[in-house]
Every structure is written in C-alpha cells, then in structure tokens.
Coordinates of C-alpha atoms and ligand atoms in Angstrom, one line a residue:
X1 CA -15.9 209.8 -21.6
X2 CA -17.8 210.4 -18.4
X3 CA -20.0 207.5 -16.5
X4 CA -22.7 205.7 -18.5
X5 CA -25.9 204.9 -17.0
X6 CA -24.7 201.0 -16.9
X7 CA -22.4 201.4 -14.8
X8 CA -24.1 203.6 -12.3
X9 CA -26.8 201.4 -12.2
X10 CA -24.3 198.6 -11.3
X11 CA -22.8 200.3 -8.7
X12 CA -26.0 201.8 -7.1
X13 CA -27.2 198.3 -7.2
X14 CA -23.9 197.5 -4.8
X15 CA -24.7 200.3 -2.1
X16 CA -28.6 201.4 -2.5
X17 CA -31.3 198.5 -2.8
X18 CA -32.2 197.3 -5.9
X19 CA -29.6 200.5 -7.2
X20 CA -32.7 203.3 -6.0
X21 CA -34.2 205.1 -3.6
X22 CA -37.7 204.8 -4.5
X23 CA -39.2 201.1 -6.1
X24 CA -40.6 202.8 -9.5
X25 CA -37.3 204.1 -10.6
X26 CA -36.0 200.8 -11.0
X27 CA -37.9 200.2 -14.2
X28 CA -38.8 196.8 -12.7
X29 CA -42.4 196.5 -14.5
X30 CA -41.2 198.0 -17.7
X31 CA -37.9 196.4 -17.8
X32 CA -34.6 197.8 -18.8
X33 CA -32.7 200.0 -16.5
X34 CA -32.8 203.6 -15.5
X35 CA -31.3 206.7 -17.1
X36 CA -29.3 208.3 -14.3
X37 CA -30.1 212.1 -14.4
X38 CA -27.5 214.5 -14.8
X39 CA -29.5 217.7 -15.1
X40 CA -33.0 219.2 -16.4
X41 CA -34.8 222.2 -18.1
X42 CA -38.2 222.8 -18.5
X43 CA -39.7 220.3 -20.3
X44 CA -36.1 217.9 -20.7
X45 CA -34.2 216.0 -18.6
X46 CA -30.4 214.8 -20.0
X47 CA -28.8 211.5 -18.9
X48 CA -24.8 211.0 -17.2
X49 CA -24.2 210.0 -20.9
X50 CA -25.4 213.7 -22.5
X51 CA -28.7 211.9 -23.9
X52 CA -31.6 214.3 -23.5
X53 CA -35.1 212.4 -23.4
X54 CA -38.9 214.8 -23.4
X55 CA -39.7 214.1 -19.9
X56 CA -43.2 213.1 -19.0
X57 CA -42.6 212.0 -15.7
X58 CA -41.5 215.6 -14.2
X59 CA -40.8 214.2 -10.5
X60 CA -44.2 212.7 -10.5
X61 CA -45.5 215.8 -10.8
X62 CA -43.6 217.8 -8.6
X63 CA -42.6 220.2 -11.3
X64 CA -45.5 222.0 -12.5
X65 CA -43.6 224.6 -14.6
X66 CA -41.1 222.0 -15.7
X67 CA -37.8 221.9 -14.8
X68 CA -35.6 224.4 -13.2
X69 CA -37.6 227.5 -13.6
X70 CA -35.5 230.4 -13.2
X71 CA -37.6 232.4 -10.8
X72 CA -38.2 229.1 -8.3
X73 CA -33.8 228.5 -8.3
X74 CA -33.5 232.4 -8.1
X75 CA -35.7 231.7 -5.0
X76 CA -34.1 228.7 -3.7
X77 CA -30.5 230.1 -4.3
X78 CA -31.2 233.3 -2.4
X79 CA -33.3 231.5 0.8
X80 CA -29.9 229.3 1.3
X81 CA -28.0 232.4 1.2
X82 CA -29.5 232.4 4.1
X83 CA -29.0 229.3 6.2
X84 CA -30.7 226.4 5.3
X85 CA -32.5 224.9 8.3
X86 CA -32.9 226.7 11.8
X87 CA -35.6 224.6 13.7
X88 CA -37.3 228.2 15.1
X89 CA -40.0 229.4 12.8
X90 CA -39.7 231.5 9.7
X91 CA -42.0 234.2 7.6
X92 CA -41.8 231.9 4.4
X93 CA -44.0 229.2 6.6
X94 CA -46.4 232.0 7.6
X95 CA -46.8 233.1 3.7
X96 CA -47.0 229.7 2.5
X97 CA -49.7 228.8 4.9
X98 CA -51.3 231.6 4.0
X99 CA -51.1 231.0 0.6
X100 CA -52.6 227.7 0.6
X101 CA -55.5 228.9 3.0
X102 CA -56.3 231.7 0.5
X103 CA -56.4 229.5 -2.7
X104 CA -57.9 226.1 -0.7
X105 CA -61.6 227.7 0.0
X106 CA -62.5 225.7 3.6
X107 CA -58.8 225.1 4.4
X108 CA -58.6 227.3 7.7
X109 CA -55.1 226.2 9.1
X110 CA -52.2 223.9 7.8
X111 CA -49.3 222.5 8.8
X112 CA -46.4 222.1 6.8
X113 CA -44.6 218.8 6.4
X114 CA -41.7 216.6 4.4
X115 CA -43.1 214.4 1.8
X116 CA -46.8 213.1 0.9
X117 CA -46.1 210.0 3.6
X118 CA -45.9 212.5 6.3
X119 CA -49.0 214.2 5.0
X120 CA -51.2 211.4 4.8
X121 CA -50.2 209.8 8.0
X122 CA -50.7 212.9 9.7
X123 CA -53.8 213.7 8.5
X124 CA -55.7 210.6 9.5
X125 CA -53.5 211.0 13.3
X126 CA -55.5 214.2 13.7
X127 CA -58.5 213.0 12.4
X128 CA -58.8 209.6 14.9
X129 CA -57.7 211.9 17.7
X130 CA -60.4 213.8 16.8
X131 CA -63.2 211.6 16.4
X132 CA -62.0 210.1 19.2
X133 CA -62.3 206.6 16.6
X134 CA -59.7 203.9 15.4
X135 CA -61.4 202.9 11.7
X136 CA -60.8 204.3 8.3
X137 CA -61.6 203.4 5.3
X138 CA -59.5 203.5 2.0
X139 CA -59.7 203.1 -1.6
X140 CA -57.9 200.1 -3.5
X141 CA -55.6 201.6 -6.0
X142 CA -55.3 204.6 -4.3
X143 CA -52.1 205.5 -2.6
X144 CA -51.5 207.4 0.4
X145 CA -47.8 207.1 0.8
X146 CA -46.0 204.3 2.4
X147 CA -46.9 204.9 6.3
X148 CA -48.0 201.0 8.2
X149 CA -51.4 202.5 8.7
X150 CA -51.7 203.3 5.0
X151 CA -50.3 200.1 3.5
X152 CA -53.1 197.7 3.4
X153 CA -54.1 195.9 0.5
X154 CA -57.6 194.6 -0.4
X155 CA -59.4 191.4 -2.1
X156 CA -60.7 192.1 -5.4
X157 CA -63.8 193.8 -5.2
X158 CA -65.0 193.9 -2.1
X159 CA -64.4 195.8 1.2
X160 CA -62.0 193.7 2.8
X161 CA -60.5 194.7 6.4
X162 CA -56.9 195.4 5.4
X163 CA -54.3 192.8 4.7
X164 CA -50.5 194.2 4.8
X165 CA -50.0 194.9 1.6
X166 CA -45.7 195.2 2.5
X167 CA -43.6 192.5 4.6
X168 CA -43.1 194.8 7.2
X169 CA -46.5 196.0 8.0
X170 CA -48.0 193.8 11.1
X171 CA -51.4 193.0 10.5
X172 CA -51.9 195.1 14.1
X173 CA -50.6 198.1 12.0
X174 CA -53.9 197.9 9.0
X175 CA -56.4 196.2 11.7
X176 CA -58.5 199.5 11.3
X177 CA -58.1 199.7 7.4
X178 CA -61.0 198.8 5.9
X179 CA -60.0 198.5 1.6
X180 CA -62.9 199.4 -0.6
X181 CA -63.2 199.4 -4.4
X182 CA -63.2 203.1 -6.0
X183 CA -66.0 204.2 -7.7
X184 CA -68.7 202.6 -5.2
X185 CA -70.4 204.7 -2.2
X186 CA -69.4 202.2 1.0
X187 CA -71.1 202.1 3.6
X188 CA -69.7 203.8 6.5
X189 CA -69.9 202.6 10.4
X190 CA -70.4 204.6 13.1
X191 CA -66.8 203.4 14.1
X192 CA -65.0 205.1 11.1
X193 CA -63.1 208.3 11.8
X194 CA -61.8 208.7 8.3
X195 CA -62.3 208.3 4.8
X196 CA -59.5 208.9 2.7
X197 CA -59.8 209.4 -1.0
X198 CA -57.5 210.7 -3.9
X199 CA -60.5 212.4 -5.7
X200 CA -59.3 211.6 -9.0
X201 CA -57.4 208.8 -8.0
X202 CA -53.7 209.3 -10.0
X203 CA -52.0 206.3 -8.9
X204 CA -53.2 203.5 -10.4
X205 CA -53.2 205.6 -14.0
X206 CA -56.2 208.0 -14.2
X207 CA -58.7 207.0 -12.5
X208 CA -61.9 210.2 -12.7
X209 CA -64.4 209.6 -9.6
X210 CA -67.7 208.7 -11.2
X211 CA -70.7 211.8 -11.1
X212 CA -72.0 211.1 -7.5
X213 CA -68.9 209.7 -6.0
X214 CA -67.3 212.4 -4.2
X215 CA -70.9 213.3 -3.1
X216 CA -72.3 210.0 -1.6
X217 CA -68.8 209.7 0.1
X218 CA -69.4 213.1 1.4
X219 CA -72.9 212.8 2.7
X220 CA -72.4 208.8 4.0
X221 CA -69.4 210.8 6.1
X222 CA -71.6 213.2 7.3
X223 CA -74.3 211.0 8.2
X224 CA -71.4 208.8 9.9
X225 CA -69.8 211.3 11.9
X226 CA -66.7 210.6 10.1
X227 CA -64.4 213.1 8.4
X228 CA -63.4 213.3 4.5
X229 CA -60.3 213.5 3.9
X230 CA -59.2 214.2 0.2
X231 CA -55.6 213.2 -0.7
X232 CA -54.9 215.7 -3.1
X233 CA -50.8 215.2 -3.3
X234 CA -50.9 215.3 -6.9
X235 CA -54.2 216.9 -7.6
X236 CA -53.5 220.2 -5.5
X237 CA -52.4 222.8 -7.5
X238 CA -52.3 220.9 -10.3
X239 CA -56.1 220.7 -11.5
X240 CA -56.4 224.4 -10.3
X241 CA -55.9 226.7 -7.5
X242 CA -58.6 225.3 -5.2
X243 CA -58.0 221.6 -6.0
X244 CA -60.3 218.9 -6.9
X245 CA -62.5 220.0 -3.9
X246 CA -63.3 223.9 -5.9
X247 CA -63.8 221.2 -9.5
X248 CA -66.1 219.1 -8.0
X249 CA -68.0 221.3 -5.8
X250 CA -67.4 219.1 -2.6
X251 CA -65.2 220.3 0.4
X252 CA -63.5 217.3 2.4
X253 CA -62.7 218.1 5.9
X254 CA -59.4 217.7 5.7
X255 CA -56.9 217.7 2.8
X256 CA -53.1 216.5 2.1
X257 CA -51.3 218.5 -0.3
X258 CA -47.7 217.7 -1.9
X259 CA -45.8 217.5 -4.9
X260 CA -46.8 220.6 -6.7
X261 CA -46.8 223.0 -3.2
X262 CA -42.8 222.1 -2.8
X263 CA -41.5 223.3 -6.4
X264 CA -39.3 220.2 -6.4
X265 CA -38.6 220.1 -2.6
X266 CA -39.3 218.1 -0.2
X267 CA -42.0 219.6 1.3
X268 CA -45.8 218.5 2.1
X269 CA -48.7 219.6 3.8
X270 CA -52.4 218.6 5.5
X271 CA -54.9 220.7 6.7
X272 CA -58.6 221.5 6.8
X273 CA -61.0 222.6 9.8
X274 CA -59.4 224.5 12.2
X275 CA -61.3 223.2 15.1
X276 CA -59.8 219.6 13.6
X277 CA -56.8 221.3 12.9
X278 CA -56.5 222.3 16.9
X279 CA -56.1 219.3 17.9
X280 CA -53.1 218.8 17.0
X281 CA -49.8 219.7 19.8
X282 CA -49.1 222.4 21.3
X283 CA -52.6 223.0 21.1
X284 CA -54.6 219.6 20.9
X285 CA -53.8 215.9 22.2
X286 CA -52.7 214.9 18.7
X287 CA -48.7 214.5 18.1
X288 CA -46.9 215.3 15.2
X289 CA -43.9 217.0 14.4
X290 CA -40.7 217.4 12.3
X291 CA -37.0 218.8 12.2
X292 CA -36.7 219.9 8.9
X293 CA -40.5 220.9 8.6
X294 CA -41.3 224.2 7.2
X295 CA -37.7 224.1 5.8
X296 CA -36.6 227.4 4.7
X297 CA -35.6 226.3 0.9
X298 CA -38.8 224.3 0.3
X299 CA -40.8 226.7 1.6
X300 CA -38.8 229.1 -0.5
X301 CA -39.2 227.1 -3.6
X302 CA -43.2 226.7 -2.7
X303 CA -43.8 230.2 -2.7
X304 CA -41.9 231.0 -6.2
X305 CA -44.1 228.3 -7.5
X306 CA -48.2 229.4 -6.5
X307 CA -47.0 233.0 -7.2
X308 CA -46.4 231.6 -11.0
X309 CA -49.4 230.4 -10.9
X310 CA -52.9 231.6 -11.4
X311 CA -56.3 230.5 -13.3
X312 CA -54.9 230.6 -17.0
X313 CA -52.5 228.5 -16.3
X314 CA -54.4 225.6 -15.4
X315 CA -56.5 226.6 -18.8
X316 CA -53.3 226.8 -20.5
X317 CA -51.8 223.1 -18.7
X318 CA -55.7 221.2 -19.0
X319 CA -55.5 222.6 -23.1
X320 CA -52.2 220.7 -24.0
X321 CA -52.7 217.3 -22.1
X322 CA -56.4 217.1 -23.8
X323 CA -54.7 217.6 -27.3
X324 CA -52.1 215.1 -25.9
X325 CA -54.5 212.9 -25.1
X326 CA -56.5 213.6 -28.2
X327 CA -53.5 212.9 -30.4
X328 CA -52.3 209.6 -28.3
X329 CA -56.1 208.0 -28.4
X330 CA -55.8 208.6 -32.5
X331 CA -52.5 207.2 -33.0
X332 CA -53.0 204.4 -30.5
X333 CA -56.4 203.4 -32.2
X334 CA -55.4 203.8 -35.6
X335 CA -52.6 201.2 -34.7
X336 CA -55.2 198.9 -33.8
X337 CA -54.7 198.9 -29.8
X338 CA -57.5 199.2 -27.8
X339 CA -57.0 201.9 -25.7
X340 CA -58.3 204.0 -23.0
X341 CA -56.5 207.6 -22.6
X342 CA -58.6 209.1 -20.0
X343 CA -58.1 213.0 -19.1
X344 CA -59.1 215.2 -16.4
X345 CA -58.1 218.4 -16.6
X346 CA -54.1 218.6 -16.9
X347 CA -54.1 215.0 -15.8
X348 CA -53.7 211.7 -18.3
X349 CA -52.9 208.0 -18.9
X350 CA -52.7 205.8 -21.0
X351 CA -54.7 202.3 -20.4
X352 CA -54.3 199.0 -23.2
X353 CA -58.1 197.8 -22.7
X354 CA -61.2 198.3 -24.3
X355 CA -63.4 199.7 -21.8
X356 CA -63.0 202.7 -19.5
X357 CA -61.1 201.8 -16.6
X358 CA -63.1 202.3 -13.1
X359 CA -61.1 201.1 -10.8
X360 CA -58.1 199.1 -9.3
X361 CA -59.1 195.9 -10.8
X362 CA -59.6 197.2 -14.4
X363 CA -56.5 199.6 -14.1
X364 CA -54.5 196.2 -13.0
X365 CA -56.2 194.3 -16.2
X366 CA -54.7 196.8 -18.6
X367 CA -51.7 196.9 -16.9
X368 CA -51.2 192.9 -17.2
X369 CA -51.5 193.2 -21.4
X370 CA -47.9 194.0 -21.0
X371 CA -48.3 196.9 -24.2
X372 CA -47.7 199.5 -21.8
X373 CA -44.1 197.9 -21.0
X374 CA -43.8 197.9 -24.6
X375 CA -45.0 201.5 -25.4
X376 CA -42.3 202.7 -22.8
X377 CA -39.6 201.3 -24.0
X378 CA -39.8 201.9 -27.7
X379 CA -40.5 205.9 -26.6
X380 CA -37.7 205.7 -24.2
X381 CA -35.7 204.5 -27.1
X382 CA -37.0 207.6 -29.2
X383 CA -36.0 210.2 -26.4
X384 CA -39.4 210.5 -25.0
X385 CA -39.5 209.5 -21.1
X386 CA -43.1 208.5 -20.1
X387 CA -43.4 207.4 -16.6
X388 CA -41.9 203.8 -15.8
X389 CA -44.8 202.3 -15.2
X390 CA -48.3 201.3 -16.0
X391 CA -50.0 202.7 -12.9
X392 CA -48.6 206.4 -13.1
X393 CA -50.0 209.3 -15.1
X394 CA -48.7 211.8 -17.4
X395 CA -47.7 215.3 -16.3
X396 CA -47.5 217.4 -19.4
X397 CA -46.0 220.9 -17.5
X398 CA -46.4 224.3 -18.5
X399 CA -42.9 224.2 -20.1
X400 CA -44.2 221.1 -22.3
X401 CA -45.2 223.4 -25.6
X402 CA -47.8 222.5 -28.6
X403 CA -44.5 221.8 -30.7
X404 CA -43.6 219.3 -28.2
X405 CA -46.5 217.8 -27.4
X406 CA -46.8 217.2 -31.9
X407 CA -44.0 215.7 -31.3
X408 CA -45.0 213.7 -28.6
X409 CA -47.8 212.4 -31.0
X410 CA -45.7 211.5 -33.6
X411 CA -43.4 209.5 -31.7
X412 CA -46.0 207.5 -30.2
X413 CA -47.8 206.4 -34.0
X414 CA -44.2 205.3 -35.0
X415 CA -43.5 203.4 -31.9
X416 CA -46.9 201.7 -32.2
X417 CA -46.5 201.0 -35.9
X418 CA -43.1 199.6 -34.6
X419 CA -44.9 197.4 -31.7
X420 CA -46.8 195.8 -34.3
X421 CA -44.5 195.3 -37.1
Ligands
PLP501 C1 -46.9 210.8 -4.1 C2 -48.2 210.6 -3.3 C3 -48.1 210.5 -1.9 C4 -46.8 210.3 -1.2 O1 -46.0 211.4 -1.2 P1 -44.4 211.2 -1.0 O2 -43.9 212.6 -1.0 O3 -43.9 210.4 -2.0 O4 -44.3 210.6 0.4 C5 -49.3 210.5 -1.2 N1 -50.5 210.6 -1.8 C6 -50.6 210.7 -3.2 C7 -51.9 210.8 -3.8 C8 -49.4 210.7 -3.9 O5 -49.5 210.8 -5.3

C-alpha cells in the first residue's frame, strides 16, 4: 500500500503550516482534511490512495479545459526541452502579449507576471505612480491577492478606511484603502488613484455586479480623475475572450489577468493604457519587476491554452454550468433548502439563503448556516469535489461533459436528502 492522505496530512502539518501551502486547502471551514493529489485528467483528479473524486475546484479555475490537456503538456514538455528559465527575453512573451492585446479590446500593452498577487499589486503601483495619488478604493468581499496594500478589511456596510485584515499588515500598509460595500456606486475623492473591482466579484461565491454598477464606477472614475481597474484573475478568459469588460460593455483602464492565461502555471498579468502602461521601468518612474517573469513554460502553457480557445467555447462552457446550476437550484429546493445558485456565464455558486446574495455581508450570512460545510462533505464523500469552501465558485471546464454534469445533479439530490434525513 502506498501513502494515505492521513498520513501526508500529518506530516505536512510537521514541516508546512497548518500541512498547506495556501489557507483554503486545509479544509478548515468545511472540516475534514484534504485529499492529497496524486495526478489529474480533464474533468478528475485521483487521490495518493487511488480514489478519483469529479473535480469542481479545477485549480481555482486555472484549468479551463480541465486537466492535463494534451496539446497544453505537449507544449509545456517541448518549451522545457528547451531550458526552463533564462532571465533575457523570449518570443513566447512577445506572442502571449500579443495575444492578450488582440482578444482584450482597449488593452494596448501588458506585462507579464507570477501569480494574481503580483498582478494586482502591480497594477494599482502603476496606477498611483501615475495619478501621481496614494488612495484607492476596494470592494469588501472581493479579493485582490494577498499583497499589504490589498489586505484591508472593512466594517459592515459602510466605507470604512481600511483595517488590516492579516496580523502582519501595519495599519501604515492599508492607510490609503478605503473598503466599500459591492453593489453600491461610492463616491470617489479627488484623492483616489484607483478603483479596483472584480466585476463579477468570484470570491466571496458569485457575486454578479448589479445593472449600473460597473457604469457608475466607471463614470464616478472619470469624473474623479481616477483609474478603473478591473481584477479579472478569474473572469479573463473565462467569461469570453474579451473579459467581463467586452460582456458588460465598460472598458476599465487597467486590467489583472491570471489563472486561466497560465494553463496551470504560474503565470499572471496586468495591463491597460499604454500611456499608463509607460510608466512603468525602463520606461516610466514606476518599479516592478521579476526573475522568473515571462517564464518560458508558463508562457508556453498560456499560449497552448487561448489558441484552444475561441467564442464557442465559452457558449459551450456558459451552456453546461447554467444546466448545472439549473439542476442544483431544483434538487436543492425540492430538498427544502433555501437556496440561491447564482450564474454568470460559465461561473456559479451555490449560497444556503433565501434571497439573492449582493454582497459581502449576505454572502457571509449564507456562509454562517453552516449547510454549505455539510453539502461538501457528503459530495466529497460521493466522489464529487466541490470547492472547500463557502466563499469560492464552481468551475465546470470544458472537459466537464453533460453526462457528468447529470451526474453532478444526482449526487447533490441524494446528498441533500441525506443532510436532512
Ligand atoms: C486568485 C485571485 C487573485 C490572486 O491570484 P494568485 O495567483 O493566487 O496570487 C487575485 N485576484 C482574483 C480576483 C483572484 O481570484
């Protein structure tokens, strides 16, 4: 017999804090402990122990096309063929650059980064060098990755001027954070240099911005002087080629892509104006820079992916998680839960209350009935891996088939018949 997940967790818990190298992974507000992955296809991902579990999680959406494509290892295996790292620049960067220009309509220049942290911090670097302005203003429930700047927390409801929301994080570090509540136009001072949005806001469930959100932000920007910046980590490439900026009709001045754009890499990216853009170093006052940026596998891996992907299959990925989300709502209902399984596009979650959820304070309402805890651990127990935690979304991928997803369905009714028996 080979290692069981047991006793992997035990030992990572010796060596790694808390046994992981990322909070969520712990199963902390779900309970239980982690499945230790051993390997992954398409839509599945199978355990040290051989256990193979429907994976809903799909590296928080960094796999688009599920697991282990071919084409996107083909491309990987042949870029480290290669060399792996060389710190001089490379044609893949120059592509992939080009590539998101092409598809991002107002995104003139990029620059390629690590992870979504990077991105975000980055992003709102360039744009208070270029405003020349220390303030920005962010959403509650909305993450931006795990940079000081970016790590404020608010009060309920209101716009606070940002508390540390980490030990760690001197109040000096969010001083210029102001925290307001999603879903409500604030009002913006002629001291902000950024606003910084997820425009469907994917990290406290699904949260969809409200008809007239995105476009008060972006005229109260305008009006400020202050740039938009739209945090699409998880929304780029993922609700269709252009974003959330091409769905909604409203084109931020910056952007931060991730997730989707590295095929499973570690790879990131922000971008926008140019004449923002240029003032970043070597040609602007505005430092930022990175070893492994650009890196010749991720960029490898990037490319593989956008060239798999083109309008249909955004059609094809939106079609499966509204019949998920058809399907869940039913069986969730008919087992008398109040429930909330908001969609947009290929995005979904599932919420335990009994209105639509709006924002951080709802999202964190449903997440307090504890059913979600429940939900995921009778699925888990069914082979059926739904993120480890109340606040994440879905991400159905384009491997996840109508079979699957029927299955999906099922396994939910009986685990909520079981939850109530
Ligand atoms: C995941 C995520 C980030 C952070 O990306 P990392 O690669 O984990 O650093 C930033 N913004 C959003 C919207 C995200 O979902």
């Amino acid at each position: 017999m080979g290692i069981s997940n047991q006793q992997l967790f035990k030992r990572a818990q010796e060596v790694i804090p808390g046994g992981v190298n990322s909070p969520v992974r712990s199963f902390r507000s779900v309970g239980g402990s982690p499945y230790f992955v051993a390997r992954a296809e398409g839509a599945y991902v199978w355990d040290v122990e051989g256990r193979r579990y429907l994976d809903y999680v799909q590296s928080w959406g960094a796999s688009i096309l599920g697991h282990a494509h071919p084409k996107v290892i083909e491309a990987i295996r042949a870029a480290a063929g290669d060399g792996t790292s060389y710190g001089a620049p490379t044609e893949r960067e120059v592509l992939l650059a080009e590539a998101i220009c092409a598809r991002v309509e107002g995104c003139e220049n990029v620059r390629l980064v690590s992870s979504g942290t990077e991105a975000g911090m980055s992003a709102v670097r360039v744009a208070r060098g270029f405003t020349g302005r220390d303030r920005i203003l962010i959403f509650e429930g909305c993450y931006h990755g795990h940079s000081d700047g970016l790590l404020a927390a608010g009060g309920s409801g209101v716009a606070t001027l940002g508390l540390p929301a980490s030990a760690g994080v001197p109040p000096g570090a969010v001083a210029e954070t102001v925290v307001v509540p999603y879903n409500v136009v604030p009002e913006i001072g002629d001291d902000v240099a950024a606003v910084i949005v997820e425009p469907i806001a994917a990290n406290m469930g699904l949260v969809a911005p409200e008809r007239g959100f995105l476009e008060g932000l972006r005229a109260a920007c305008d009006a400020a002087g202050a740039l938009l910046i739209f945090d699409e980590v998880i929304t780029g490439f993922r609700v269709g080629l252009g974003g959330c900026a091409a769905v909604f009709g409203v084109r931020p001045d910056l952007w931060c892509f991730g997730k989707v754009i590295g095929g499973g890499l570690p790879l990131a990216a922000f971008g926008g104006r140019r004449d923002v853009m240029e003032a970043l170093a070597p040609l602007g006052p505005v430092y930022q820079a990175g070893t492994l940026s650009g890196n010749p596998l991720a960029t490898a891996a990037g490319l593989a992916v956008l060239d798999l992907l083109d309008d249909s299959s955004f059609t094809e990925l939106a079609h499966r998680a509204a019949s998920l989300a058809e399907g869940l709502a039913a069986v969730l209902a008919d087992a008398d839960f109040a429930v909330q399984v908001p969609v947009q596009g290929p995005l979904l979650s599932v919420f335990f209350s009994d209105a639509p959820v709006r924002n951080y304070a709802d999202a964190s309402a449903a997440a307090a009935t504890g059913t979600y805890a429940k939900l995921f651990a009778a699925l888990l127990d069914q082979n059926v891996a739904f993120a480890p935690s109340p606040y994440e979304v879905l991400f159905p991928s384009l491997a996840h088939t109508d079979d699957e997803i029927a299955r999906t369905v099922d396994v939910v009714a009986a685990a909520a018949r079981a939850i109530r028996a």
